Tab-separated table of C-alpha atoms and ligand atoms in Angstrom:
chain	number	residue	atom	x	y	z
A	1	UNK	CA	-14.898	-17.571	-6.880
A	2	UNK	CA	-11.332	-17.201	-6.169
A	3	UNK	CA	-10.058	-13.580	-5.311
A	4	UNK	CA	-6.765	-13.179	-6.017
A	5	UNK	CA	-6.554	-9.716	-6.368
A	6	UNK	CA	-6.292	-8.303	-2.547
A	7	UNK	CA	-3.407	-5.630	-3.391
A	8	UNK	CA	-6.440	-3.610	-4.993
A	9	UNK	CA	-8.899	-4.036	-2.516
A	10	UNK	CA	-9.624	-6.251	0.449
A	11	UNK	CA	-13.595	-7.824	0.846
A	12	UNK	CA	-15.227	-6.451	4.282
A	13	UNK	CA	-14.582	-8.484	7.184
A	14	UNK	CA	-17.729	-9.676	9.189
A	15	UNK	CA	-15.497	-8.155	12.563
A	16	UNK	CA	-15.675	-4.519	10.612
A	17	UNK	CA	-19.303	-5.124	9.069
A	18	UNK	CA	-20.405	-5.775	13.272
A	19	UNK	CA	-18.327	-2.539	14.614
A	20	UNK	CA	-19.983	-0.376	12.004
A	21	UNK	CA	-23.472	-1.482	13.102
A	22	UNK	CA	-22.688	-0.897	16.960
A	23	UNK	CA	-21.247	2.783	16.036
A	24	UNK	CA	-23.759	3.743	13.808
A	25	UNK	CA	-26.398	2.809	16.862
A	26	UNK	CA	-28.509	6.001	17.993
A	27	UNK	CA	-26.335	7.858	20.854
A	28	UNK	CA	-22.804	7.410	19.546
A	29	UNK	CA	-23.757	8.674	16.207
A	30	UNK	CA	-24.032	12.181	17.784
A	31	UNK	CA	-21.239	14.612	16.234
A	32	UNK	CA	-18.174	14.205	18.184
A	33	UNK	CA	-17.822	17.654	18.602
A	34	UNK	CA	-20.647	18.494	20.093
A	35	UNK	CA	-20.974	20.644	23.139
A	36	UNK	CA	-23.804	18.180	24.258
A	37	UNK	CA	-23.242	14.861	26.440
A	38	UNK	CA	-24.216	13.201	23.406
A	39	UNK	CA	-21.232	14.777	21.705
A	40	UNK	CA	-19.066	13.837	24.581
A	41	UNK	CA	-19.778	10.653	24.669
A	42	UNK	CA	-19.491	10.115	20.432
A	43	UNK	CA	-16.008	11.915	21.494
A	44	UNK	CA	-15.221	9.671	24.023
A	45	UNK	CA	-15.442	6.721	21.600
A	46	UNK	CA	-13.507	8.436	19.086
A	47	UNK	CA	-10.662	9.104	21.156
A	48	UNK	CA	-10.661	5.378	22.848
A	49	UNK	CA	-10.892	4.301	18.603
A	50	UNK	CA	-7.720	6.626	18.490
A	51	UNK	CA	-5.957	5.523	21.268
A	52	UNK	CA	-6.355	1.825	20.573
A	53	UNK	CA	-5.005	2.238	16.805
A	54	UNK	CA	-2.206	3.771	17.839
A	55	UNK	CA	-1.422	1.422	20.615
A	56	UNK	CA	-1.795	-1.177	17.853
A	57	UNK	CA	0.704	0.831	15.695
A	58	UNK	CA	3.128	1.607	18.069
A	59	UNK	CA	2.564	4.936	17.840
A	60	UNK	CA	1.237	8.120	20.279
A	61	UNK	CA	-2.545	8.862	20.064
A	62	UNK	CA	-1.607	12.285	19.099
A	63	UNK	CA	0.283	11.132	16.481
A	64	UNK	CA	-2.798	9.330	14.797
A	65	UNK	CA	-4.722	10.853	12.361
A	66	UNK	CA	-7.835	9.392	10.331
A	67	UNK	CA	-8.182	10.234	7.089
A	68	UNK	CA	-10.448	9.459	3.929
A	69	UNK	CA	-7.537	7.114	2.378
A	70	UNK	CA	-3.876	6.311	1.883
A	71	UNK	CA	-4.041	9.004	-0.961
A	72	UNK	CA	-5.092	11.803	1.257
A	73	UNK	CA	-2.497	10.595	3.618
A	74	UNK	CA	0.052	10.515	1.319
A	75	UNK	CA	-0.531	14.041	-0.098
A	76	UNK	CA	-1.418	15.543	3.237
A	77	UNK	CA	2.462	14.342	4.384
A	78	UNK	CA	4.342	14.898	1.500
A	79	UNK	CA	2.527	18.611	0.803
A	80	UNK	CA	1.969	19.756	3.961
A	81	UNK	CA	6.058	19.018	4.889
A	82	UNK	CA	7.125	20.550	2.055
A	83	UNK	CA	5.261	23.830	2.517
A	84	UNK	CA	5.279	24.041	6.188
A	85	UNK	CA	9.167	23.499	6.264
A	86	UNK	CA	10.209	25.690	3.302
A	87	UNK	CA	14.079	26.286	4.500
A	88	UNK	CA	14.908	22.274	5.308
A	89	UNK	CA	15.666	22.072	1.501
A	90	UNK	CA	15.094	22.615	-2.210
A	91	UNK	CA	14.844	18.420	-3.069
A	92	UNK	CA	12.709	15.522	-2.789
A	93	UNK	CA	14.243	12.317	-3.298
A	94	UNK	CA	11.876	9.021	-4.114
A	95	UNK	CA	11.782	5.931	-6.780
A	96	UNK	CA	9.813	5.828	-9.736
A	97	UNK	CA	8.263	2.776	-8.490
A	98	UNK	CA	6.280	4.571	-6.261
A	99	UNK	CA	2.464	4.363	-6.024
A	100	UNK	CA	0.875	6.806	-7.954
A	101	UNK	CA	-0.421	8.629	-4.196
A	102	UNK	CA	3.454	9.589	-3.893
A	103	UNK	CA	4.260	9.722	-7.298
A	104	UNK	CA	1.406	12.679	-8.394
A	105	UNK	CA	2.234	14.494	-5.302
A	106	UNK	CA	6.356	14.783	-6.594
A	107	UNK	CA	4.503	16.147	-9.541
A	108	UNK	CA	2.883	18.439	-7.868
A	109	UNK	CA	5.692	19.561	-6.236
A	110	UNK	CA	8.286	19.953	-9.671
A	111	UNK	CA	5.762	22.625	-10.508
A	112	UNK	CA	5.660	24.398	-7.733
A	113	UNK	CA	9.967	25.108	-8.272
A	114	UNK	CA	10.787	22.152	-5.844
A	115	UNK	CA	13.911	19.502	-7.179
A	116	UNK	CA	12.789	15.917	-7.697
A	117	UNK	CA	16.060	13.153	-7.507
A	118	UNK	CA	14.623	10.038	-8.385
A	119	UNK	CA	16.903	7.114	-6.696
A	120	UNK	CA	17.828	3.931	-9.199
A	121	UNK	CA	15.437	0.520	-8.704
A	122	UNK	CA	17.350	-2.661	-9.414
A	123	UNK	CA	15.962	-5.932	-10.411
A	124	UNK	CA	15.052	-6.970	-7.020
A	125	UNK	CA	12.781	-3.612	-7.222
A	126	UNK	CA	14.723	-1.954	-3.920
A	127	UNK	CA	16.758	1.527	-4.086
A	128	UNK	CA	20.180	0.986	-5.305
A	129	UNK	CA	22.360	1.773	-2.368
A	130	UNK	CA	24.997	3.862	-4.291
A	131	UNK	CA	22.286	5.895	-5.820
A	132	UNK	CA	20.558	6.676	-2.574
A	133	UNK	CA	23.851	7.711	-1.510
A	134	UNK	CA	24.851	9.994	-4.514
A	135	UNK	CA	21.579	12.243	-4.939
A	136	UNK	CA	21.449	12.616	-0.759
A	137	UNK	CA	25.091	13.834	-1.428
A	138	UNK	CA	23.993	16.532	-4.055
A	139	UNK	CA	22.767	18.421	-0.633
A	140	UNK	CA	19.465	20.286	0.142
A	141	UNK	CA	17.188	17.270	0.597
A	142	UNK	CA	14.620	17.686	2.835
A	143	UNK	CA	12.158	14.619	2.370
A	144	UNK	CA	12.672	11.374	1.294
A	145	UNK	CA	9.577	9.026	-0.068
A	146	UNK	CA	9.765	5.648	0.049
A	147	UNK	CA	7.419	2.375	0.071
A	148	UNK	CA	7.936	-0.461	2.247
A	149	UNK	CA	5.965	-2.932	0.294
A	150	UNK	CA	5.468	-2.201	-3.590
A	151	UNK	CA	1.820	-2.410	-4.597
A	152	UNK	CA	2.785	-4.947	-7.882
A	153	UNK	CA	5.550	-6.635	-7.294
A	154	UNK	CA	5.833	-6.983	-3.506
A	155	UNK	CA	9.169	-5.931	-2.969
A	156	UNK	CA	10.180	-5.068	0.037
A	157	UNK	CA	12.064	-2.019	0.607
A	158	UNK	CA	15.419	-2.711	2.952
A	159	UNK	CA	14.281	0.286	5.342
A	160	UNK	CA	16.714	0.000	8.230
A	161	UNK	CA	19.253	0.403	5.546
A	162	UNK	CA	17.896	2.915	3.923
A	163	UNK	CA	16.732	5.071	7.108
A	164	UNK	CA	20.101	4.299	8.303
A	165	UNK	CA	21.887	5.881	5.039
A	166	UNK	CA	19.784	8.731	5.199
A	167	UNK	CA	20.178	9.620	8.946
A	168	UNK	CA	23.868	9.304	8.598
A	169	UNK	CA	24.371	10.769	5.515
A	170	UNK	CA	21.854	13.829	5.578
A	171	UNK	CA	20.603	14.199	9.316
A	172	UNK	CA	17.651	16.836	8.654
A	173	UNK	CA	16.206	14.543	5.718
A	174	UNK	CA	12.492	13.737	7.156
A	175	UNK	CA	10.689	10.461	5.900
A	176	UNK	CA	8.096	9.502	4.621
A	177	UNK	CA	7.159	5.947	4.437
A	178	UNK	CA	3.956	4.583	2.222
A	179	UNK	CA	2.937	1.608	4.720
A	180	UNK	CA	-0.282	0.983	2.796
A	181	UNK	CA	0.924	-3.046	1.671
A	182	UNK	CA	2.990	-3.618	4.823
A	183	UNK	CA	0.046	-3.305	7.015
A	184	UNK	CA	-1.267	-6.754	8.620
A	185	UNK	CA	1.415	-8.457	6.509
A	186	UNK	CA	4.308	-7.757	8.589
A	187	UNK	CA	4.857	-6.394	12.137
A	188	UNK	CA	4.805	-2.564	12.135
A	189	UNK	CA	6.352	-0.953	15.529
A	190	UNK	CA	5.596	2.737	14.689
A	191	UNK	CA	8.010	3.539	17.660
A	192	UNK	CA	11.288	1.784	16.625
A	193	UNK	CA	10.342	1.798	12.803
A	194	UNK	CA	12.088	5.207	11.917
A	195	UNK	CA	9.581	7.044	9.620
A	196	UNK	CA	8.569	10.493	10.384
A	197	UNK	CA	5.183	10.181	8.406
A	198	UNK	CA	3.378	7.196	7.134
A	199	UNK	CA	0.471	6.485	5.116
A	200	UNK	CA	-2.607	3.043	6.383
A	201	UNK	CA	-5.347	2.642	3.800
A	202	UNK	CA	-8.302	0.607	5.930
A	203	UNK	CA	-9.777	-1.171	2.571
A	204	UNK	CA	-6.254	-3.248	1.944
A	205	UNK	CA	-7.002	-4.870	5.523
A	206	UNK	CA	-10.416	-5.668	5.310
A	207	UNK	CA	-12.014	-2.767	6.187
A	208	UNK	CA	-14.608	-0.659	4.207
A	209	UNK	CA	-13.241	2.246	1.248
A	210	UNK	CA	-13.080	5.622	2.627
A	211	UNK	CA	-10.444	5.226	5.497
A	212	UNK	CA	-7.047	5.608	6.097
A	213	UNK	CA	-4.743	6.454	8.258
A	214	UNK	CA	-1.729	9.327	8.421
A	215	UNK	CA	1.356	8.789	11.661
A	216	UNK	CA	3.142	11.970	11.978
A	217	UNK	CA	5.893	11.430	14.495
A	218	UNK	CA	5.552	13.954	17.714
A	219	UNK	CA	7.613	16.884	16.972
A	220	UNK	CA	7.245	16.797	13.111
A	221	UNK	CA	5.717	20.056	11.302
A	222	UNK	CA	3.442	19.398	8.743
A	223	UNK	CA	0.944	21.967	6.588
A	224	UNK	CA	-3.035	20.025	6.903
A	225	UNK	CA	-4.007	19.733	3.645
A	226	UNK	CA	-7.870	19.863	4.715
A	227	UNK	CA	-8.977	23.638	6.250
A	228	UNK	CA	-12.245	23.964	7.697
A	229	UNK	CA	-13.453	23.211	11.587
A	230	UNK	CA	-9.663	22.536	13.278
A	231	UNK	CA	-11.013	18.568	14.030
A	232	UNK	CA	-8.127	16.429	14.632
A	233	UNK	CA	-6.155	18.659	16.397
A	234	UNK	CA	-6.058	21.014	13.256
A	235	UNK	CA	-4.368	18.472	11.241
A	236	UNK	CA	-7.773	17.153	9.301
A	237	UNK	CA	-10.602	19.214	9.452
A	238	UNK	CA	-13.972	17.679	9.016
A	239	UNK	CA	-16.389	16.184	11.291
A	240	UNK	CA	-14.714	13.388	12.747
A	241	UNK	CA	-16.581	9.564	11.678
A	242	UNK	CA	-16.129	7.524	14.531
A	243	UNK	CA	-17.828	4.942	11.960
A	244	UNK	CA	-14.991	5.006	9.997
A	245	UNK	CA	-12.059	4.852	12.478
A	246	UNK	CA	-14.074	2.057	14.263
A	247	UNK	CA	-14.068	0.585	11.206
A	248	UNK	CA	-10.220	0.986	10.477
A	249	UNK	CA	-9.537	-0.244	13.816
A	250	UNK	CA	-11.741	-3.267	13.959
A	251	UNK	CA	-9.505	-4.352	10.807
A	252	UNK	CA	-6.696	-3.927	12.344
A	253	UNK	CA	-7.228	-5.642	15.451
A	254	UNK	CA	-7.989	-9.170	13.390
A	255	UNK	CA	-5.209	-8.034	10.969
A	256	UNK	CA	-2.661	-7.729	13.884
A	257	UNK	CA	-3.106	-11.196	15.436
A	258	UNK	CA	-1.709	-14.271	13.819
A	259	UNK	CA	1.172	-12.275	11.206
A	260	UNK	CA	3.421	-15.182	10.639
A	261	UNK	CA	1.299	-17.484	10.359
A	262	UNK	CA	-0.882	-15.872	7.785
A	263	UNK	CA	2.531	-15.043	6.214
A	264	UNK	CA	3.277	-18.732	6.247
A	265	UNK	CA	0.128	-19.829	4.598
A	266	UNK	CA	0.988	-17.056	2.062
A	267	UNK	CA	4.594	-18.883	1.884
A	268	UNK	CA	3.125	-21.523	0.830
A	269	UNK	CA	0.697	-20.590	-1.860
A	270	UNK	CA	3.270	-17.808	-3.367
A	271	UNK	CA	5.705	-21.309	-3.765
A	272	UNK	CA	3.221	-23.449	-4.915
A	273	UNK	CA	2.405	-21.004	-7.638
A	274	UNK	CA	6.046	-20.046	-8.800
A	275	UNK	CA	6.999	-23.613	-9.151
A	276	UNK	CA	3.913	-24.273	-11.093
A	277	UNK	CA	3.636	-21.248	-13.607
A	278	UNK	CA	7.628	-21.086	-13.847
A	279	UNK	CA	7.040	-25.037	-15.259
A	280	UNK	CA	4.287	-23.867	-17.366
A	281	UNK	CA	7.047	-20.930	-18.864
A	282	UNK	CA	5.737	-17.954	-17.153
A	283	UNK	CA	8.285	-15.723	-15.428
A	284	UNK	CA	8.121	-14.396	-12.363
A	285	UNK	CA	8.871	-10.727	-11.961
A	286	UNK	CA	8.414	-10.570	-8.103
A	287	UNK	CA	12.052	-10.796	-6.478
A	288	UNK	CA	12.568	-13.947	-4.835
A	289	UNK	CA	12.598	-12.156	-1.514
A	290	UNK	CA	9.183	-10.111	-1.949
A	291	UNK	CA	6.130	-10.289	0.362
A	292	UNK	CA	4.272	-13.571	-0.342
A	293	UNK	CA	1.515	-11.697	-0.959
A	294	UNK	CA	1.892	-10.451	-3.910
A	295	UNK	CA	3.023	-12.629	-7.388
A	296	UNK	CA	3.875	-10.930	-10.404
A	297	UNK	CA	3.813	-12.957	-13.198
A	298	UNK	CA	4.009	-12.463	-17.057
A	299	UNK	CA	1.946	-15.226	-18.772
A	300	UNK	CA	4.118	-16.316	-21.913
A	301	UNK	CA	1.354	-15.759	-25.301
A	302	UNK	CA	-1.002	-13.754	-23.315
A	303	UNK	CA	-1.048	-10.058	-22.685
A	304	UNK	CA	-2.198	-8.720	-19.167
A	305	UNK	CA	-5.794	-8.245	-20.373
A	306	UNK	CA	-6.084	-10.975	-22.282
A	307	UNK	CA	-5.184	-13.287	-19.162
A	308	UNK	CA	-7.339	-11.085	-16.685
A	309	UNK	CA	-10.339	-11.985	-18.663
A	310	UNK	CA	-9.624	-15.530	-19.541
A	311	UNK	CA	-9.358	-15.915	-15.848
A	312	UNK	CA	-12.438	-14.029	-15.042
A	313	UNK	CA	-14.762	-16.865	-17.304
A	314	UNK	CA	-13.822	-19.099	-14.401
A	315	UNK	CA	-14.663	-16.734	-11.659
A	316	UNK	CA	-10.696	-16.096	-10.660
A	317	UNK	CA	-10.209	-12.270	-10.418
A	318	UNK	CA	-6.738	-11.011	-10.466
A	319	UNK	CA	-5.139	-7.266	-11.894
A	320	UNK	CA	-3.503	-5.872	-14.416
A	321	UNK	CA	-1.403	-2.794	-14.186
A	322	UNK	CA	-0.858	-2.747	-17.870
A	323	UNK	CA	-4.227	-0.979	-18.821
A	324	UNK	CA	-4.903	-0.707	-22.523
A	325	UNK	CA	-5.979	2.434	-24.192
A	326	UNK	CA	-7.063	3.094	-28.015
A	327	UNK	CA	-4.217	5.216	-28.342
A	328	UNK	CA	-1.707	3.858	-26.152
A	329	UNK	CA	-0.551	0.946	-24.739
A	330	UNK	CA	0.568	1.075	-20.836
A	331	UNK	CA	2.545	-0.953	-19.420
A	332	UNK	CA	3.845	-1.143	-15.560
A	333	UNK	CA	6.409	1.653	-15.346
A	334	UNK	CA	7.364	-0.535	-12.036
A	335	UNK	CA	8.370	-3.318	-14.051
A	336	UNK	CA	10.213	-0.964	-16.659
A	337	UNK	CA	12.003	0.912	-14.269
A	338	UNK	CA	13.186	-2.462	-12.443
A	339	UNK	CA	14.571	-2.888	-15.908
A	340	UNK	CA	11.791	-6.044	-17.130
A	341	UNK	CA	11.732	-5.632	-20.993
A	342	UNK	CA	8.726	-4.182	-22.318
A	343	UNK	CA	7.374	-7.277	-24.162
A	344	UNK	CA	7.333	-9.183	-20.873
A	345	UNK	CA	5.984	-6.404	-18.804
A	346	UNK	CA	3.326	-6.273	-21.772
A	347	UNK	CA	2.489	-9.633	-20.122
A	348	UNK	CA	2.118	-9.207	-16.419
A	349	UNK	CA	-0.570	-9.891	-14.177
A	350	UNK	CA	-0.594	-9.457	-10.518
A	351	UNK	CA	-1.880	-11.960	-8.496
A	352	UNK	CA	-2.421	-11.060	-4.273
A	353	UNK	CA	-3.496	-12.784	-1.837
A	354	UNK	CA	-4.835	-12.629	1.667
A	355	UNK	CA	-4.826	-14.115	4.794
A	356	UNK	CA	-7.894	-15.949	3.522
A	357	UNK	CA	-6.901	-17.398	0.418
A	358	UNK	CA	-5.968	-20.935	0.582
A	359	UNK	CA	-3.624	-23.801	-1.667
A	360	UNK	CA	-6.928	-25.570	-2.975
A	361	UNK	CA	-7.912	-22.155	-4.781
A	362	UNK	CA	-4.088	-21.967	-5.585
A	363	UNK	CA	-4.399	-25.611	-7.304
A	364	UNK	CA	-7.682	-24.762	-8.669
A	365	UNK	CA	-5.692	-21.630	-10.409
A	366	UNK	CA	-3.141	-23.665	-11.648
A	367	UNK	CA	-5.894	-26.599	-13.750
A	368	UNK	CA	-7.881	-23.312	-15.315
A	369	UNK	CA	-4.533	-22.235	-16.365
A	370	UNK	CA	-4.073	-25.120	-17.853
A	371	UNK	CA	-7.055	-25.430	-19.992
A	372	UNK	CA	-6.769	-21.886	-20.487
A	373	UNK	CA	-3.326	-22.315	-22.557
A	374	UNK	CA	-5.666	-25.563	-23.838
A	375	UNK	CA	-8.402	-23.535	-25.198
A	376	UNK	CA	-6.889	-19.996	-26.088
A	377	UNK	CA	-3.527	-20.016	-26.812
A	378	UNK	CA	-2.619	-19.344	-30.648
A	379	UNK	CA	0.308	-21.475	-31.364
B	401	PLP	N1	-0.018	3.203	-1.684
B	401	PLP	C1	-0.015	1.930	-2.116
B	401	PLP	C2	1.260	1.149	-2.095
B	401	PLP	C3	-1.197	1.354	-2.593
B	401	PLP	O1	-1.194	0.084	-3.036
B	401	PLP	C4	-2.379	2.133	-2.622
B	401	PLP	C5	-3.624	1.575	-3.193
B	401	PLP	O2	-3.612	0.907	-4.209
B	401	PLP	C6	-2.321	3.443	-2.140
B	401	PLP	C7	-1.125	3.950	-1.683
B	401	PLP	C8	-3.552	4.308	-2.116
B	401	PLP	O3	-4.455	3.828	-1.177
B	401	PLP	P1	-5.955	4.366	-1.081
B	401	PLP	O4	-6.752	3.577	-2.058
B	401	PLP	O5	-6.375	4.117	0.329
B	401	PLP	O6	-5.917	5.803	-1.414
């Protein structure tokens, strides 16, 4: 099998598979907030789970907060600023290459009276400066959304820039940042990063579904978006799973270690793979300067589909984000807002690697690709 298709989801790591055992032992599985020494101790663990994370992050413990995903995350800091600081300002500004998490929640927020300004992509799939700069100008803005790493194409957004535009041109304008493909890939210092909020998802770093994480800098206001018990300082209600934060944190221990050279192995694979499709008359639609981990590619005579399931006869699974529909055909409103015609978005397939992928499953790619244009391509 050859997995190229880690952007979606991440297999389990044998380090997280080992932690989950150990915390799901007798004692510790005792509910954290229990008056009981059992519950101390479960709390105990929790907290040291917290602590380490954030250490790992950069970050303050009490500025960690475990959640059931990046989604939750996402909605919990983009909602809960919004309503809990009503008189920072009428606007949002973001991209429309967001991830759906961010995305849905903008929608959310149109209809309840709030201002959306959508910032300009270019080609290279990163805010156009002079964009940035003229809806920031229109006044009243008092979040901006942005992703550091773009879920299909890789791109990666120019955030010192950006952060630096924003703080200079509208002070009071919090951020939020989506770190969710950034995480393991590339170093993350929560403390000198510049985000106000940002969004982890545990199953894109080899940890199980059903964890993430949400960093709200100290002194930031935000609304929870889950009521119930006041766990988590009040921020997340709902028993606390030291489980899943083990879980999350035993992932990003083994994701932490080793960056660049994981990156470099990527290097080379993402290369290998250009040079080969690009011969072969595919075109890349991942700027030249995205993560390595992620390869966008449109297959010339193939839609999306088409390719995902040729590939998947040999065992190779990679994604789509063109998903067709009886009615409708989708394709990657990414690609189309970074201005890729339709007929080549129509085409694209995402491939993403991990820190486990190697060049002999990238050559093996490139000979079923081969007899793949061999066998099915009408011509
Ligand atoms: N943000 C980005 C960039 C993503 O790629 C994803 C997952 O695909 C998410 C957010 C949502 O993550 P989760 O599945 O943890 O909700």
């Amino acid at each position: 099998m050859i997995y190229f298709d880690n952007s979606a989801t991440t297999f389990v790591s044998e380090a997280v598979r080992a932690k989950m055992i150990e915390l799901t032992e007798d004692p510790v599985s005792a509910n954290p907030g229990a008056l009981h020494k059992l519950g101390n101790k479960a709390m105990e663990t929790y907290e040291g789970i917290r602590r380490e994370t954030a250490g790992l992050l950069g970050a303050k413990p009490e500025e960690i907060f475990f959640t059931s995903c990046a989604t939750e995350s996402a909605n919990t800091a983009i909602k809960g600023y919004m309503s809990r600081n009503r008189r920072a300002g009428n606007a949002v500004i973001s991209t429309k290459t967001e991830h759906k998490a961010t995305l849905e929640c903008l929608e959310y927020l149109a209809k309840q009276g709030y201002e959306i300004r959508y910032v300009k992509a270019g080609m290279d799939g990163k805010p156009v400066e002079a964009s940035l700069v003229e809806e920031l100008n229109k006044g009243d803005v008092a979040l901006a959304c942005f992703t550091l790493v773009n879920n299909e194409t890789g791109a990666v957004l120019p955030f010192e820039d950006i952060s630096r535009t924003i703080r200079s041109v509208s002070p009071s304008t919090a951020i939020y940042l989506d770190c969710v493909q950034a995480l393991g890939k590339m170093p993350i210092d929560l403390s000198k990063l510049g985000a106000d909020m940002c969004s982890f998802s545990g199953h894109k770093i080899h940890s199980v579904k059903g964890n993430g994480v949400l960093y709200i800098k100290k002194g930031i206001k935000v609304d929870p978006l889950i009521l119930g018990g006041g766990q988590q300082d009040g921020m997340r209600s709902g028993t606390q799973s030291p489980v899943l934060a083990g879980a999350f944190l035993a992932a990003l221990k083994e994701v932490s270690e080793g960056i660049e050279e994981a990156r470099e192995k990527a290097c080379e694979i993402n290369s290998y793979l250009r040079k080969e499709l690009s011969e072969r008359g595919a075109k890349i639609l991942s700027p030249d300067d995205a993560l390595p981990y992620v390869l966008n590619v449109s297959f010339q005579g193939f839609e999306s589909e088409t390719m995902l399931h040729c590939l998947e006869i040999y065992d190779i699974y990679v994604s789509t984000v063109s998903a067709c529909s009886a009615k409708q055909k989708k394709v990657s409103y990414v690609l189309l807002e970074m201005g890729v015609d339709r007929k080549t978005a129509a085409n694209a397939v995402r491939l993403s690697f991990s820190r486990y992928n190697t060049m002999d499953e990238a050559k093996e790619f490139i000979t079923h690709v081969d007899e793949i244009y061999d066998q099915f391509l009408v011509r």
